[in-house]
Structure formats: C-alpha cells, structure tokens
Amino acid sequence: MTPIKIGSHALSSNVVLAPMAGVTDRAFRRLCRRFGAGLAASEMLTADVRLWDTPKSRRRMDHTDEPSPRVVQIAGYDPAMMADAARRNVDAGAEIIDINMGCPAKKVCNRLAGSALMQDEALVARILRSVVCAVPVPVTLKTRTGWNRDNKNGLAVAKIAEDSGDQALAIHGRTRADMYQGEAEHRTVAEIKSRVRIPVFANGDIDSPERARRVLEQTGCDGIMIGRGAQGRPWIFDEVNFFLGTGQLRAELALENVRDIMRAHLEDLYSLYGDKTGVRVARKHLSWYFRQHPGQEALRNRLVTTETPREQLRTLLENFDTGVHRAGHEYVVRRI
Ligand SMILES: Cc1cc2nc3c(=O)[nH]c(=O)nc-3n(C[C@H](O)[C@H](O)[C@H](O)COP(=O)(O)O)c2cc1C
C-alpha cells in the first residue's frame, strides 16, 4: 500500500485508530501507535473554549510524549469557534486538526454538532472553510454515509470537504440515524472514495485482518480506521499491518507479552489519571481485554471491583502467573 500523505506527514501505516471519547486517551493512543497505528486522533474536544478549564479538557489537550503526527479532533457548530479552537490546539502542539461530523450524539453543547451537522450542508461548508483558513496544518474530516437512509449525503459532504481544502476523510459506513445498529455498509464508502481525490479511510466494524483486507478491496479506500476492534486488543494494528503486508496471519501473542501489555497499559493509566480515577478507567479496559474470553468471568469480575492500583495489578499478575497459566486456557493464551 502506498503510504498516505496528509500535508507533509507520510503515515507509517494506512491503518489508523478511530477517535473514541472515553477510550482513546493519551495512554491508549500511545499503545496503539506502538503497535503500528499510523494515526491516533485524540478524543473529541468541544470547540467551546469556555469549557476547556476542566481536568477532562486539559487532559484531552495534553500530548506529552505522543509520536508525530498528533491529531486533535474538535466538535462544534460555530465556524468562528471551531477556527479558534483549531488555532489554540495547533499552538498547543496539534499537527493535524480533525473535525467531528461522525459522532451520533444528539447534541454537543445543546446545538447541532457531530454527524447532526450533515443535515445542513451550507453550515458544513462554512465550518470547514473557516477551520482550513485558520490553521497552517492539515485539516481532516470524519463523517458518516449520510444523515439518514433517505438522505445519504455523505458524498455531497465529502465533496464540500475536498473543495474546502480538507486533506483526508474518514467515512463510517453508517448513517447518523443508524447510530451503531446493523452492519456497516461500505458500498456508499466505495462510491465516495471513487468520487474524491483526497485520501479516504473506510471505517466501521473492522475487527480482524481479513475484514480489513476485504473492506479495502470492496471500497478501494486508501486506508482503514479501526475503533471498537482495538478495545482490549491494541495489537490489532500489528496484526492487520502484518497481514496486509505479507498475506500471513501473525502468530498468537505469547501469554507473557499479553501480561506485559496489560500491565504497562494499567500503569500508564494510573500515571495519567492518578490512582483513583486510573483504577476506574482501567476497569473498562480490563473488561475489554477479557470480554472475548469465556471462562475468565470470575477473574474479570474480581479485577473490575478492585479499588487501588496495587490491588488491581496484583490480582492481574497473580492470575497470569498461576490461575490462567496453570489452567492452560488455550483460548486466553491465543486471544488476549
Ligand atoms: C465509545 C465510543 C466513543 C466514540 N467517540 C467518538 C468521537 O469522539 N469522535 C468521533 O468522531 N467518533 C467517535 N466514535 C465513533 C468511532 O470513531 C467509529 O466511527 C465507530 O465506532 C465505528 O468504527 P468501529 O466499528 O471500528 O468501532 C466513538 C465510538 C465509540 C464506540
């Protein structure tokens, strides 16, 4: 695959992490980049700078030790506010600004935002032009196939983005009205890809190397974007990159490697959020790590009720070193 170029940034891989609020914090982004994600956008940040003086927003704007190119996603409805938010994020180290028109949340700040903006194409154009003119870095757009199934205007929005100077698109193969229901349909994504010149990432339900290849073939897209498939499995980027490069499936990760990945992830979370919040955030990731592993419910339930980093780590490590290992749960060894 030819590496995608976004502005002056040639991506190390065309397989990228999808922005997910509450998931793609700095710890998770770094982890996914380490496993070969070509980009990892921040969790969406509201364009209303008056709301930035909170620990949550400050954390979302912190890119310490993140590899280049650093992508910040902003969401909002007002062109001038979006431009201002973009400028401030570039001043704080963002190297690409991504605009969220893909999130199905009904409203952000009590106004249309995210994918709801798709129903007002004139406003889409004003927002995109305003942001592109405001910053010296590339601007990208994340959107859906349309407003609803009767109004699949993803192509019109993609054209507006291209004409406004956006440098790449990510298209989730669902309409806003679909939320996350049903299966992603990539036919519309293929149609959009065939009608624009800027790079397009296909997004939606890509959770394995084989599916990644199928979606690339079906859509002709330049790259793919993976969201939920990376939850509890950040090494999916390595698996997909390897498969796309060689046609071979990666050998399963050794249990020791899995343990080390989880442990390092948890430690990163404690240091990012502090002990109390770190343990809470870690519970969510632990659930995902264990979600696909029948037979591990007891361990998972113990882990998600632990209260301190020490207790959480100890429970995890003890089980890796004894229970899980001795019981020889092949499935766990294969999949975690
Ligand atoms: C928990 C969660 C949070 C999300 N937050 C955002 C967000 O902040 N910005 C955005 O553009 N999309 C967001 N999305 C949508 C994802 O980026 C992605 O488009 C969607 O999950 C489909 O891809 P997937 O099937 O690979 O998960 C979110 C999705 C999930 C599951």
mmCIF file of C-alpha atoms and ligand atoms in Angstrom:
data_model
loop_
_atom_site.group_PDB
_atom_site.id
_atom_site.type_symbol
_atom_site.label_atom_id
_atom_site.label_comp_id
_atom_site.label_asym_id
_atom_site.label_seq_id
_atom_site.Cartn_x
_atom_site.Cartn_y
_atom_site.Cartn_z
ATOM 1 C CA MET A 1 0.000 0.000 0.000
ATOM 2 C CA THR A 2 1.299 3.451 -0.843
ATOM 3 C CA PRO A 3 1.684 5.402 2.411
ATOM 4 C CA ILE A 4 -0.990 8.047 2.773
ATOM 5 C CA LYS A 5 0.298 11.614 2.898
ATOM 6 C CA ILE A 6 -1.614 14.175 4.898
ATOM 7 C CA GLY A 7 0.058 17.506 4.283
ATOM 8 C CA SER A 8 3.740 16.884 4.866
ATOM 9 C CA HIS A 9 3.082 13.810 7.013
ATOM 10 C CA ALA A 10 3.659 10.464 5.320
ATOM 11 C CA LEU A 11 1.939 7.910 7.526
ATOM 12 C CA SER A 12 3.907 4.952 8.813
ATOM 13 C CA SER A 13 0.781 2.824 8.229
ATOM 14 C CA ASN A 14 -2.538 3.401 6.489
ATOM 15 C CA VAL A 15 -4.303 1.603 9.332
ATOM 16 C CA VAL A 16 -5.328 4.155 11.942
ATOM 17 C CA LEU A 17 -7.121 4.323 15.278
ATOM 18 C CA ALA A 18 -10.623 5.883 15.339
ATOM 19 C CA PRO A 19 -11.256 8.654 17.850
ATOM 20 C CA MET A 20 -13.388 7.344 20.717
ATOM 21 C CA ALA A 21 -14.389 9.637 23.556
ATOM 22 C CA GLY A 22 -13.667 7.964 26.868
ATOM 23 C CA VAL A 23 -11.356 5.421 25.232
ATOM 24 C CA THR A 24 -8.641 6.991 23.098
ATOM 25 C CA ASP A 25 -6.899 8.855 25.863
ATOM 26 C CA ARG A 26 -3.172 9.514 25.672
ATOM 27 C CA ALA A 27 -2.308 6.118 27.191
ATOM 28 C CA PHE A 28 -4.395 4.194 24.672
ATOM 29 C CA ARG A 29 -3.235 6.317 21.739
ATOM 30 C CA ARG A 30 0.400 5.702 22.593
ATOM 31 C CA LEU A 31 -0.250 1.994 22.966
ATOM 32 C CA CYS A 32 -1.966 1.747 19.579
ATOM 33 C CA ARG A 33 0.760 3.801 17.900
ATOM 34 C CA ARG A 34 3.336 1.478 19.431
ATOM 35 C CA PHE A 35 1.522 -1.433 17.781
ATOM 36 C CA GLY A 36 1.613 0.269 14.413
ATOM 37 C CA ALA A 37 -1.445 2.532 14.116
ATOM 38 C CA GLY A 38 -0.466 5.193 11.577
ATOM 39 C CA LEU A 39 -2.508 7.858 13.377
ATOM 40 C CA ALA A 40 -4.398 8.063 16.639
ATOM 41 C CA ALA A 41 -6.715 11.039 16.986
ATOM 42 C CA SER A 42 -7.499 12.468 20.377
ATOM 43 C CA GLU A 43 -10.902 12.134 21.978
ATOM 44 C CA MET A 44 -13.171 14.846 20.678
ATOM 45 C CA LEU A 45 -12.735 18.244 22.258
ATOM 46 C CA THR A 46 -15.567 20.748 22.279
ATOM 47 C CA ALA A 47 -14.888 23.862 20.231
ATOM 48 C CA ASP A 48 -16.296 25.996 23.026
ATOM 49 C CA VAL A 49 -13.092 27.174 24.675
ATOM 50 C CA ARG A 50 -15.072 28.398 27.695
ATOM 51 C CA LEU A 51 -15.477 24.740 28.636
ATOM 52 C CA TRP A 52 -11.803 23.921 28.453
ATOM 53 C CA ASP A 53 -10.891 24.809 32.009
ATOM 54 C CA THR A 54 -11.704 21.369 33.373
ATOM 55 C CA PRO A 55 -9.354 18.485 34.179
ATOM 56 C CA LYS A 56 -11.080 16.463 31.445
ATOM 57 C CA SER A 57 -10.479 19.025 28.698
ATOM 58 C CA ARG A 58 -6.977 19.794 29.899
ATOM 59 C CA ARG A 59 -6.159 16.092 29.804
ATOM 60 C CA ARG A 60 -7.602 15.790 26.316
ATOM 61 C CA MET A 61 -5.302 18.591 25.144
ATOM 62 C CA ASP A 62 -2.155 17.079 26.597
ATOM 63 C CA HIS A 63 0.055 15.356 24.008
ATOM 64 C CA THR A 64 3.189 14.783 26.039
ATOM 65 C CA ASP A 65 5.351 12.047 24.512
ATOM 66 C CA GLU A 66 2.909 11.339 21.711
ATOM 67 C CA PRO A 67 4.525 10.446 18.423
ATOM 68 C CA SER A 68 4.054 12.705 15.433
ATOM 69 C CA PRO A 69 1.726 13.460 13.727
ATOM 70 C CA ARG A 70 -0.501 14.434 16.638
ATOM 71 C CA VAL A 71 -4.170 14.658 15.647
ATOM 72 C CA VAL A 72 -6.707 16.599 17.683
ATOM 73 C CA GLN A 73 -10.392 16.176 16.952
ATOM 74 C CA ILE A 74 -12.725 19.096 17.559
ATOM 75 C CA ALA A 75 -16.524 19.204 17.552
ATOM 76 C CA GLY A 76 -18.831 22.181 17.345
ATOM 77 C CA TYR A 77 -21.348 24.093 15.307
ATOM 78 C CA ASP A 78 -19.981 27.601 15.038
ATOM 79 C CA PRO A 79 -17.399 28.312 12.305
ATOM 80 C CA ALA A 80 -15.603 31.054 14.259
ATOM 81 C CA MET A 81 -15.469 28.985 17.448
ATOM 82 C CA MET A 82 -14.205 25.980 15.512
ATOM 83 C CA ALA A 83 -11.479 28.111 13.922
ATOM 84 C CA ASP A 84 -10.447 29.474 17.309
ATOM 85 C CA ALA A 85 -10.378 26.002 18.854
ATOM 86 C CA ALA A 86 -8.294 24.707 15.965
ATOM 87 C CA ARG A 87 -5.793 27.555 16.274
ATOM 88 C CA ARG A 88 -5.372 27.052 20.011
ATOM 89 C CA ASN A 89 -4.803 23.352 19.568
ATOM 90 C CA VAL A 90 -2.171 23.954 16.917
ATOM 91 C CA ASP A 91 -0.460 26.344 19.329
ATOM 92 C CA ALA A 92 -0.571 23.513 21.891
ATOM 93 C CA GLY A 93 1.086 21.019 19.535
ATOM 94 C CA ALA A 94 -1.604 19.577 17.232
ATOM 95 C CA GLU A 95 -0.158 18.731 13.818
ATOM 96 C CA ILE A 96 -3.460 17.730 12.198
ATOM 97 C CA ILE A 97 -6.935 19.008 13.082
ATOM 98 C CA ASP A 98 -9.752 16.531 12.600
ATOM 99 C CA ILE A 99 -13.344 17.719 12.503
ATOM 100 C CA ASN A 100 -16.002 15.514 14.012
ATOM 101 C CA MET A 101 -19.056 15.074 11.834
ATOM 102 C CA GLY A 102 -19.315 11.414 12.643
ATOM 103 C CA CYS A 103 -20.398 11.241 16.236
ATOM 104 C CA PRO A 104 -24.115 10.460 16.607
ATOM 105 C CA ALA A 105 -24.554 12.162 19.990
ATOM 106 C CA LYS A 106 -27.762 14.183 19.632
ATOM 107 C CA LYS A 107 -26.248 17.463 20.529
ATOM 108 C CA VAL A 108 -22.986 18.869 21.741
ATOM 109 C CA CYS A 109 -23.373 22.000 23.856
ATOM 110 C CA ASN A 110 -27.115 21.983 23.108
ATOM 111 C CA ARG A 111 -26.534 22.673 19.452
ATOM 112 C CA LEU A 112 -26.221 20.520 16.368
ATOM 113 C CA ALA A 113 -22.770 19.034 16.177
ATOM 114 C CA GLY A 114 -21.032 15.842 15.141
ATOM 115 C CA SER A 115 -22.916 13.956 12.437
ATOM 116 C CA ALA A 116 -26.067 16.015 13.047
ATOM 117 C CA LEU A 117 -24.340 18.781 11.080
ATOM 118 C CA MET A 118 -24.734 16.696 7.945
ATOM 119 C CA GLN A 119 -28.286 17.958 7.574
ATOM 120 C CA ASP A 120 -27.009 21.493 6.988
ATOM 121 C CA GLU A 121 -24.530 21.338 4.115
ATOM 122 C CA ALA A 122 -24.126 25.119 3.915
ATOM 123 C CA LEU A 123 -23.028 25.158 7.542
ATOM 124 C CA VAL A 124 -20.685 22.218 6.899
ATOM 125 C CA ALA A 125 -19.006 24.277 4.182
ATOM 126 C CA ARG A 126 -18.679 27.340 6.407
ATOM 127 C CA ILE A 127 -17.164 25.331 9.258
ATOM 128 C CA LEU A 128 -14.681 23.503 7.064
ATOM 129 C CA ARG A 129 -13.510 26.629 5.228
ATOM 130 C CA SER A 130 -13.228 28.549 8.439
ATOM 131 C CA VAL A 131 -11.020 25.919 10.063
ATOM 132 C CA VAL A 132 -8.880 25.304 6.974
ATOM 133 C CA CYS A 133 -8.201 29.052 6.688
ATOM 134 C CA ALA A 134 -7.429 29.369 10.395
ATOM 135 C CA VAL A 135 -4.565 26.907 10.741
ATOM 136 C CA PRO A 136 -1.316 26.170 8.928
ATOM 137 C CA VAL A 137 -1.683 22.408 9.486
ATOM 138 C CA PRO A 138 -3.772 19.891 7.515
ATOM 139 C CA VAL A 139 -7.457 19.574 8.351
ATOM 140 C CA THR A 140 -9.294 16.260 8.003
ATOM 141 C CA LEU A 141 -12.941 15.290 8.358
ATOM 142 C CA LYS A 142 -14.587 12.304 9.992
ATOM 143 C CA THR A 143 -18.125 11.714 8.868
ATOM 144 C CA ARG A 144 -20.796 9.126 8.052
ATOM 145 C CA THR A 145 -22.530 7.984 4.860
ATOM 146 C CA GLY A 146 -25.369 10.397 5.462
ATOM 147 C CA TRP A 147 -27.928 11.962 7.684
ATOM 148 C CA ASN A 148 -30.294 9.011 7.392
ATOM 149 C CA ARG A 149 -31.011 6.255 4.889
ATOM 150 C CA ASP A 150 -33.225 8.519 2.814
ATOM 151 C CA ASN A 151 -30.609 11.245 2.886
ATOM 152 C CA LYS A 152 -27.282 9.632 2.223
ATOM 153 C CA ASN A 153 -25.475 12.854 1.541
ATOM 154 C CA GLY A 154 -22.047 11.572 2.552
ATOM 155 C CA LEU A 155 -20.829 12.163 -0.994
ATOM 156 C CA ALA A 156 -22.032 15.777 -1.011
ATOM 157 C CA VAL A 157 -20.325 16.350 2.345
ATOM 158 C CA ALA A 158 -17.135 14.700 1.088
ATOM 159 C CA LYS A 159 -17.118 16.965 -1.970
ATOM 160 C CA ILE A 160 -17.623 20.008 0.224
ATOM 161 C CA ALA A 161 -14.699 18.842 2.347
ATOM 162 C CA GLU A 162 -12.463 18.412 -0.663
ATOM 163 C CA ASP A 163 -13.446 21.792 -2.113
ATOM 164 C CA SER A 164 -12.839 23.410 1.277
ATOM 165 C CA GLY A 165 -9.254 22.194 1.376
ATOM 166 C CA ASP A 166 -9.620 19.199 3.676
ATOM 167 C CA GLN A 167 -6.762 16.791 3.162
ATOM 168 C CA ALA A 168 -8.308 13.438 4.123
ATOM 169 C CA LEU A 169 -11.634 11.865 5.009
ATOM 170 C CA ALA A 170 -12.707 9.036 7.260
ATOM 171 C CA ILE A 171 -16.145 7.625 6.467
ATOM 172 C CA HIS A 172 -18.048 5.439 8.898
ATOM 173 C CA GLY A 173 -20.283 3.128 6.838
ATOM 174 C CA ARG A 174 -23.465 4.031 8.679
ATOM 175 C CA THR A 175 -25.824 6.984 8.603
ATOM 176 C CA ARG A 176 -26.345 9.141 11.638
ATOM 177 C CA ALA A 177 -29.796 7.640 12.149
ATOM 178 C CA ASP A 178 -28.277 4.137 12.196
ATOM 179 C CA MET A 179 -26.279 5.052 15.310
ATOM 180 C CA TYR A 180 -24.329 1.790 15.738
ATOM 181 C CA GLN A 181 -27.108 -0.574 14.656
ATOM 182 C CA GLY A 182 -26.907 -3.162 11.929
ATOM 183 C CA GLU A 183 -23.785 -3.771 9.945
ATOM 184 C CA ALA A 184 -21.652 -1.066 8.447
ATOM 185 C CA GLU A 185 -22.258 -0.821 4.695
ATOM 186 C CA HIS A 186 -19.175 0.013 2.726
ATOM 187 C CA ARG A 187 -20.793 0.374 -0.706
ATOM 188 C CA THR A 188 -21.501 4.045 -0.088
ATOM 189 C CA VAL A 189 -17.969 4.452 1.251
ATOM 190 C CA ALA A 190 -16.690 2.960 -2.043
ATOM 191 C CA GLU A 191 -18.828 5.400 -4.025
ATOM 192 C CA ILE A 192 -17.454 8.342 -2.059
ATOM 193 C CA LYS A 193 -13.880 7.128 -2.467
ATOM 194 C CA SER A 194 -14.332 6.856 -6.220
ATOM 195 C CA ARG A 195 -15.544 10.463 -6.493
ATOM 196 C CA VAL A 196 -12.915 12.390 -4.494
ATOM 197 C CA ARG A 197 -9.178 12.817 -4.935
ATOM 198 C CA ILE A 198 -8.153 13.203 -1.291
ATOM 199 C CA PRO A 199 -7.273 10.059 0.719
ATOM 200 C CA VAL A 200 -10.207 8.210 2.268
ATOM 201 C CA PHE A 201 -10.190 5.906 5.301
ATOM 202 C CA ALA A 202 -13.005 3.346 5.489
ATOM 203 C CA ASN A 203 -14.410 2.879 8.974
ATOM 204 C CA GLY A 204 -16.968 0.584 10.603
ATOM 205 C CA ASP A 205 -16.917 -2.947 12.014
ATOM 206 C CA ILE A 206 -13.330 -3.732 11.019
ATOM 207 C CA ASP A 207 -12.231 -6.157 13.697
ATOM 208 C CA SER A 208 -9.814 -8.590 12.047
ATOM 209 C CA PRO A 209 -7.023 -8.634 9.470
ATOM 210 C CA GLU A 210 -9.229 -10.498 6.999
ATOM 211 C CA ARG A 211 -12.044 -7.999 7.333
ATOM 212 C CA ALA A 212 -9.552 -5.160 6.937
ATOM 213 C CA ARG A 213 -8.413 -6.560 3.621
ATOM 214 C CA ARG A 214 -11.980 -7.199 2.474
ATOM 215 C CA VAL A 215 -13.053 -3.637 3.238
ATOM 216 C CA LEU A 216 -10.006 -2.235 1.452
ATOM 217 C CA GLU A 217 -10.831 -4.367 -1.588
ATOM 218 C CA GLN A 218 -14.547 -3.518 -1.504
ATOM 219 C CA THR A 219 -14.065 0.207 -1.127
ATOM 220 C CA GLY A 220 -10.788 0.908 -2.916
ATOM 221 C CA CYS A 221 -10.017 3.168 0.037
ATOM 222 C CA ASP A 222 -6.509 4.339 0.786
ATOM 223 C CA GLY A 223 -6.634 3.254 4.397
ATOM 224 C CA ILE A 224 -8.830 1.925 7.159
ATOM 225 C CA MET A 225 -9.790 3.216 10.573
ATOM 226 C CA ILE A 226 -10.402 0.850 13.488
ATOM 227 C CA GLY A 227 -12.315 1.760 16.638
ATOM 228 C CA ARG A 228 -14.014 -0.882 18.769
ATOM 229 C CA GLY A 229 -11.852 -3.622 17.277
ATOM 230 C CA ALA A 230 -8.899 -2.102 19.128
ATOM 231 C CA GLN A 231 -10.613 -2.101 22.519
ATOM 232 C CA GLY A 232 -8.886 -4.771 24.576
ATOM 233 C CA ARG A 233 -6.772 -5.637 21.573
ATOM 234 C CA PRO A 234 -4.464 -2.745 20.722
ATOM 235 C CA TRP A 235 -2.137 -5.127 18.894
ATOM 236 C CA ILE A 236 -4.760 -5.448 16.148
ATOM 237 C CA PHE A 237 -2.781 -2.780 14.263
ATOM 238 C CA ASP A 238 0.242 -5.035 14.153
ATOM 239 C CA GLU A 239 -1.921 -7.979 13.099
ATOM 240 C CA VAL A 240 -3.575 -6.010 10.304
ATOM 241 C CA ASN A 241 -0.349 -4.387 9.082
ATOM 242 C CA PHE A 242 1.375 -7.760 9.003
ATOM 243 C CA PHE A 243 -1.492 -9.413 7.139
ATOM 244 C CA LEU A 244 -1.790 -6.621 4.585
ATOM 245 C CA GLY A 245 1.965 -6.712 4.036
ATOM 246 C CA THR A 246 2.511 -10.458 3.841
ATOM 247 C CA GLY A 247 -0.864 -12.184 3.453
ATOM 248 C CA GLN A 248 0.038 -14.183 6.576
ATOM 249 C CA LEU A 249 -1.692 -14.185 9.937
ATOM 250 C CA ARG A 250 0.532 -13.250 12.852
ATOM 251 C CA ALA A 251 1.347 -15.947 15.375
ATOM 252 C CA GLU A 252 -0.691 -15.552 18.551
ATOM 253 C CA LEU A 253 0.872 -13.378 21.217
ATOM 254 C CA ALA A 254 2.686 -15.219 23.976
ATOM 255 C CA LEU A 255 0.969 -15.028 27.331
ATOM 256 C CA GLU A 256 3.932 -13.158 28.819
ATOM 257 C CA ASN A 257 3.599 -10.482 26.162
ATOM 258 C CA VAL A 258 -0.102 -10.080 26.821
ATOM 259 C CA ARG A 259 0.533 -9.739 30.535
ATOM 260 C CA ASP A 260 3.220 -7.115 29.923
ATOM 261 C CA ILE A 261 0.991 -5.121 27.579
ATOM 262 C CA MET A 262 -1.867 -5.043 30.083
ATOM 263 C CA ARG A 263 0.419 -4.188 32.935
ATOM 264 C CA ALA A 264 2.120 -1.331 31.077
ATOM 265 C CA HIS A 265 -1.280 -0.042 29.969
ATOM 266 C CA LEU A 266 -2.608 -0.042 33.522
ATOM 267 C CA GLU A 267 0.498 1.692 34.839
ATOM 268 C CA ASP A 268 0.142 4.359 32.170
ATOM 269 C CA LEU A 269 -3.478 4.910 33.178
ATOM 270 C CA TYR A 270 -2.571 5.331 36.852
ATOM 271 C CA SER A 271 0.041 7.881 35.945
ATOM 272 C CA LEU A 272 -2.272 9.750 33.537
ATOM 273 C CA TYR A 273 -5.351 9.927 35.785
ATOM 274 C CA GLY A 274 -3.981 9.420 39.283
ATOM 275 C CA ASP A 275 -4.704 6.328 41.368
ATOM 276 C CA LYS A 276 -8.437 6.650 41.988
ATOM 277 C CA THR A 277 -9.622 7.605 38.507
ATOM 278 C CA GLY A 278 -6.881 5.472 36.943
ATOM 279 C CA VAL A 279 -8.259 2.324 38.585
ATOM 280 C CA ARG A 280 -11.757 3.184 37.376
ATOM 281 C CA VAL A 281 -10.642 3.819 33.806
ATOM 282 C CA ALA A 282 -8.549 0.658 33.883
ATOM 283 C CA ARG A 283 -11.619 -1.415 34.819
ATOM 284 C CA LYS A 284 -13.187 -0.544 31.492
ATOM 285 C CA HIS A 285 -10.114 -1.623 29.565
ATOM 286 C CA LEU A 286 -9.800 -4.792 31.625
ATOM 287 C CA SER A 287 -13.374 -5.692 30.726
ATOM 288 C CA TRP A 288 -12.473 -5.290 27.091
ATOM 289 C CA TYR A 289 -9.272 -7.306 27.400
ATOM 290 C CA PHE A 290 -11.266 -10.140 28.935
ATOM 291 C CA ARG A 291 -14.506 -9.720 27.011
ATOM 292 C CA GLN A 292 -13.747 -12.322 24.408
ATOM 293 C CA HIS A 293 -12.620 -14.950 26.854
ATOM 294 C CA PRO A 294 -15.234 -17.318 28.153
ATOM 295 C CA GLY A 295 -14.135 -18.875 31.399
ATOM 296 C CA GLN A 296 -12.469 -15.715 32.673
ATOM 297 C CA GLU A 297 -15.557 -14.018 34.102
ATOM 298 C CA ALA A 298 -14.540 -14.649 37.698
ATOM 299 C CA LEU A 299 -11.145 -13.071 37.232
ATOM 300 C CA ARG A 300 -12.647 -10.184 35.286
ATOM 301 C CA ASN A 301 -15.251 -9.586 37.966
ATOM 302 C CA ARG A 302 -12.565 -9.533 40.640
ATOM 303 C CA LEU A 303 -10.437 -7.151 38.634
ATOM 304 C CA VAL A 304 -13.215 -4.683 37.970
ATOM 305 C CA THR A 305 -14.071 -4.391 41.632
ATOM 306 C CA THR A 306 -10.532 -3.703 42.816
ATOM 307 C CA GLU A 307 -10.028 -0.283 44.351
ATOM 308 C CA THR A 308 -6.328 0.507 44.246
ATOM 309 C CA PRO A 309 -3.614 0.214 41.593
ATOM 310 C CA ARG A 310 -1.675 -2.148 43.836
ATOM 311 C CA GLU A 311 -4.636 -4.469 44.298
ATOM 312 C CA GLN A 312 -5.616 -4.309 40.629
ATOM 313 C CA LEU A 313 -2.122 -5.081 39.386
ATOM 314 C CA ARG A 314 -1.545 -7.787 41.973
ATOM 315 C CA THR A 315 -4.779 -9.559 41.074
ATOM 316 C CA LEU A 316 -3.927 -9.405 37.400
ATOM 317 C CA LEU A 317 -0.356 -10.611 37.773
ATOM 318 C CA GLU A 318 -1.179 -13.381 40.242
ATOM 319 C CA ASN A 319 -3.714 -14.770 37.835
ATOM 320 C CA PHE A 320 -1.393 -14.637 34.919
ATOM 321 C CA ASP A 321 1.338 -16.333 36.870
ATOM 322 C CA THR A 322 -0.877 -19.033 38.359
ATOM 323 C CA GLY A 323 -4.570 -19.481 37.601
ATOM 324 C CA VAL A 324 -4.800 -18.631 33.956
ATOM 325 C CA HIS A 325 -1.497 -20.194 33.118
ATOM 326 C CA ARG A 326 -1.915 -23.402 35.075
ATOM 327 C CA ALA A 327 -5.440 -23.900 33.884
ATOM 328 C CA GLY A 328 -3.928 -23.736 30.403
ATOM 329 C CA HIS A 329 -6.794 -21.763 28.920
ATOM 330 C CA GLU A 330 -5.639 -22.015 25.368
ATOM 331 C CA TYR A 331 -8.288 -19.582 24.300
ATOM 332 C CA VAL A 332 -6.927 -16.964 26.637
ATOM 333 C CA VAL A 333 -3.389 -17.605 25.541
ATOM 334 C CA ARG A 334 -4.452 -17.290 21.947
ATOM 335 C CA ARG A 335 -6.654 -14.281 22.138
ATOM 336 C CA ILE A 336 -5.687 -11.924 24.937
HETATM 337 C C1 LIG B 1 -17.134 4.691 22.884
HETATM 338 C C2 LIG B 1 -17.080 5.391 21.559
HETATM 339 C C3 LIG B 1 -16.757 6.733 21.505
HETATM 340 C C4 LIG B 1 -16.703 7.400 20.276
HETATM 341 N N1 LIG B 1 -16.308 8.707 20.238
HETATM 342 C C5 LIG B 1 -16.125 9.326 19.045
HETATM 343 C C6 LIG B 1 -15.586 10.632 18.984
HETATM 344 O O1 LIG B 1 -15.263 11.265 19.987
HETATM 345 N N2 LIG B 1 -15.420 11.185 17.755
HETATM 346 C C7 LIG B 1 -15.777 10.525 16.602
HETATM 347 O O2 LIG B 1 -15.611 11.076 15.513
HETATM 348 N N3 LIG B 1 -16.280 9.282 16.641
HETATM 349 C C8 LIG B 1 -16.447 8.659 17.827
HETATM 350 N N4 LIG B 1 -16.876 7.368 17.867
HETATM 351 C C9 LIG B 1 -17.110 6.648 16.598
HETATM 352 C C10 LIG B 1 -15.847 5.873 16.167
HETATM 353 O O3 LIG B 1 -14.784 6.746 15.870
HETATM 354 C C11 LIG B 1 -16.118 4.984 14.945
HETATM 355 O O4 LIG B 1 -16.523 5.802 13.872
HETATM 356 C C12 LIG B 1 -17.206 3.946 15.197
HETATM 357 O O5 LIG B 1 -17.024 3.297 16.435
HETATM 358 C C13 LIG B 1 -17.232 2.879 14.078
HETATM 359 O O6 LIG B 1 -15.990 2.239 13.964
HETATM 360 P P1 LIG B 1 -15.709 0.783 14.629
HETATM 361 O O7 LIG B 1 -16.772 -0.141 14.127
HETATM 362 O O8 LIG B 1 -14.333 0.415 14.140
HETATM 363 O O9 LIG B 1 -15.794 0.962 16.102
HETATM 364 C C14 LIG B 1 -16.978 6.701 19.069
HETATM 365 C C15 LIG B 1 -17.312 5.350 19.144
HETATM 366 C C16 LIG B 1 -17.366 4.676 20.357
HETATM 367 C C17 LIG B 1 -17.695 3.204 20.380
#
